Amino acid sequence: MADFTELILDHGRRGRTVFKKYDDEKDGVDEWTHNPRIRRKKLISNVIIPLYGFRMSIEEKFKRATDYVSSLPKDGPVQPSNDTKLKFYSNFKQASIGDCNTNQPGFMDFTGKAKWNAWNGLKGLSKEEAMKNYINALIEVLDSSDKNPEAEEVLKALKA
């Protein structure tokens, strides 16, 4: 049986297309097809852009950035400052919820008040701009931190 590699193109609301690259041991030909039942159908090579040629949408970059930031260990090599953490928090809330919709915290809740002020300061900013700000903040943090393979991969994906 032939081995294959999947390439999934997500078209958002229009669904997705799954391409499979078959490595046929019989004739040594690699083929891309979007329908496994028509396995021998060859596609024109310039229809399939190499994986590194795909550009992620702003939403995909934002998702990748938020996944990376939420997985950062407290004692890991990447340590954002408190101001940067507030920037992440406020831009995440603005991008996911929109304008601040909660009451200001009490006088003695210093952390809550700092978070509220940071989020409320972005009132009127579009969700797309908040996503871009979040991504740019992460790029700045990763550029200034010690490089590790995972951070390099995320940085390369976000800058593309």
XYZ file of C-alpha atoms in Angstrom:
160
model
C 0.000 0.000 0.000
C 1.249 3.491 -0.807
C 2.190 5.973 1.879
C 0.648 9.433 1.812
C 0.946 12.851 3.413
C -2.096 15.027 3.992
C -2.282 18.725 3.269
C -5.426 20.432 4.522
C -6.450 23.809 3.102
C -8.984 25.534 5.341
C -11.295 27.869 3.419
C -13.106 29.219 6.473
C -16.867 29.101 6.023
C -16.529 27.448 2.619
C -15.146 24.265 4.185
C -11.802 22.707 3.535
C -9.999 20.720 0.894
C -7.846 17.776 1.819
C -5.030 16.939 -0.566
C -3.061 13.731 -0.243
C 0.405 13.217 -1.617
C 0.894 9.584 -2.514
C 4.343 8.077 -2.635
C 3.794 5.143 -4.939
C 6.490 2.524 -4.539
C 5.694 0.935 -7.901
C 6.635 3.803 -10.170
C 8.274 6.186 -7.679
C 5.932 9.033 -8.668
C 4.610 11.460 -6.072
C 1.084 12.607 -6.831
C -1.236 15.125 -5.212
C -4.944 14.472 -5.308
C -7.927 15.892 -3.472
C -10.081 12.805 -3.913
C -8.698 9.499 -2.634
C -11.043 7.594 -4.992
C -9.361 9.201 -7.993
C -5.903 8.337 -6.775
C -4.191 8.385 -10.165
C -5.347 11.887 -11.108
C -2.327 14.159 -11.275
C -2.651 17.816 -10.394
C -0.600 20.574 -11.973
C 2.345 21.253 -9.685
C 1.799 25.010 -9.483
C -1.707 24.470 -8.084
C -0.182 23.135 -4.872
C 1.999 25.740 -3.226
C 4.664 24.291 -0.933
C 3.713 24.405 2.759
C 6.062 27.284 3.500
C 4.378 29.308 0.765
C 1.014 29.392 2.524
C 0.256 32.628 4.314
C -1.696 32.340 7.512
C -4.630 34.674 8.004
C -4.577 37.140 10.879
C -6.978 34.882 12.816
C -4.698 31.865 12.355
C -1.677 33.865 13.481
C -3.628 35.151 16.483
C -4.674 31.606 17.416
C -1.091 30.399 17.100
C 0.163 33.317 19.215
C -2.444 32.828 21.958
C -1.749 29.092 22.089
C 1.964 29.789 22.474
C 1.540 32.477 25.153
C -0.883 30.342 27.179
C 1.571 27.435 27.100
C 4.538 29.454 28.388
C 5.889 27.970 31.632
C 6.398 30.357 34.549
C 10.113 29.525 34.734
C 10.761 28.990 31.014
C 13.193 30.762 28.685
C 10.588 33.291 27.480
C 9.575 35.641 30.295
C 7.349 38.585 29.308
C 7.306 41.591 31.647
C 4.173 42.556 33.585
C 3.517 45.408 31.134
C 3.719 42.950 28.242
C 1.401 40.544 30.063
C -1.117 43.389 30.429
C -0.734 44.130 26.719
C -1.407 40.454 25.932
C -4.423 40.418 28.268
C -6.011 43.641 27.003
C -5.504 42.850 23.320
C -6.791 39.290 23.793
C -9.951 40.577 25.507
C -10.460 43.271 22.866
C -9.978 40.769 20.034
C -12.189 38.058 21.527
C -14.935 40.101 23.284
C -14.676 43.664 22.050
C -14.953 46.803 24.160
C -14.761 46.437 27.945
C -18.189 45.390 29.230
C -17.519 44.971 32.958
C -17.653 47.378 35.867
C -14.439 48.835 37.216
C -13.071 46.692 40.065
C -12.892 47.966 43.616
C -10.187 50.228 45.002
C -8.224 47.430 46.727
C -8.193 45.044 43.749
C -4.930 46.298 42.233
C -4.477 43.470 39.719
C -8.090 43.608 38.574
C -7.922 47.373 38.267
C -4.723 47.222 36.178
C -6.316 44.635 33.868
C -9.532 46.657 33.588
C -7.629 49.893 32.827
C -5.539 48.162 30.153
C -8.599 46.640 28.466
C -10.723 49.778 28.814
C -7.877 51.783 27.263
C -8.427 49.907 23.994
C -12.077 50.976 23.709
C -12.992 51.472 20.061
C -10.087 49.420 18.710
C -11.187 46.896 16.072
C -10.815 43.184 16.721
C -8.402 42.839 13.811
C -6.162 45.637 15.124
C -6.179 44.047 18.588
C -5.101 40.734 17.026
C -2.276 42.502 15.186
C -1.172 44.250 18.391
C -1.125 40.909 20.231
C 0.939 39.266 17.500
C 3.376 42.199 17.332
C 3.808 42.140 21.124
C 4.673 38.432 20.976
C 7.122 39.027 18.114
C 8.876 41.702 20.224
C 9.106 39.335 23.197
C 10.433 36.464 21.097
C 12.971 38.708 19.339
C 14.388 39.871 22.664
C 14.432 36.464 24.389
C 16.815 33.535 24.201
C 16.049 31.485 21.135
C 14.729 27.948 21.419
C 13.455 25.774 18.545
C 9.759 26.175 19.420
C 10.070 29.963 19.743
C 11.939 30.144 16.430
C 9.181 28.168 14.710
C 6.444 30.402 16.147
C 8.411 33.543 15.286
C 8.910 32.381 11.688
C 5.193 31.608 11.326
C 4.104 34.963 12.784
C 6.476 36.999 10.619
C 5.382 35.264 7.396
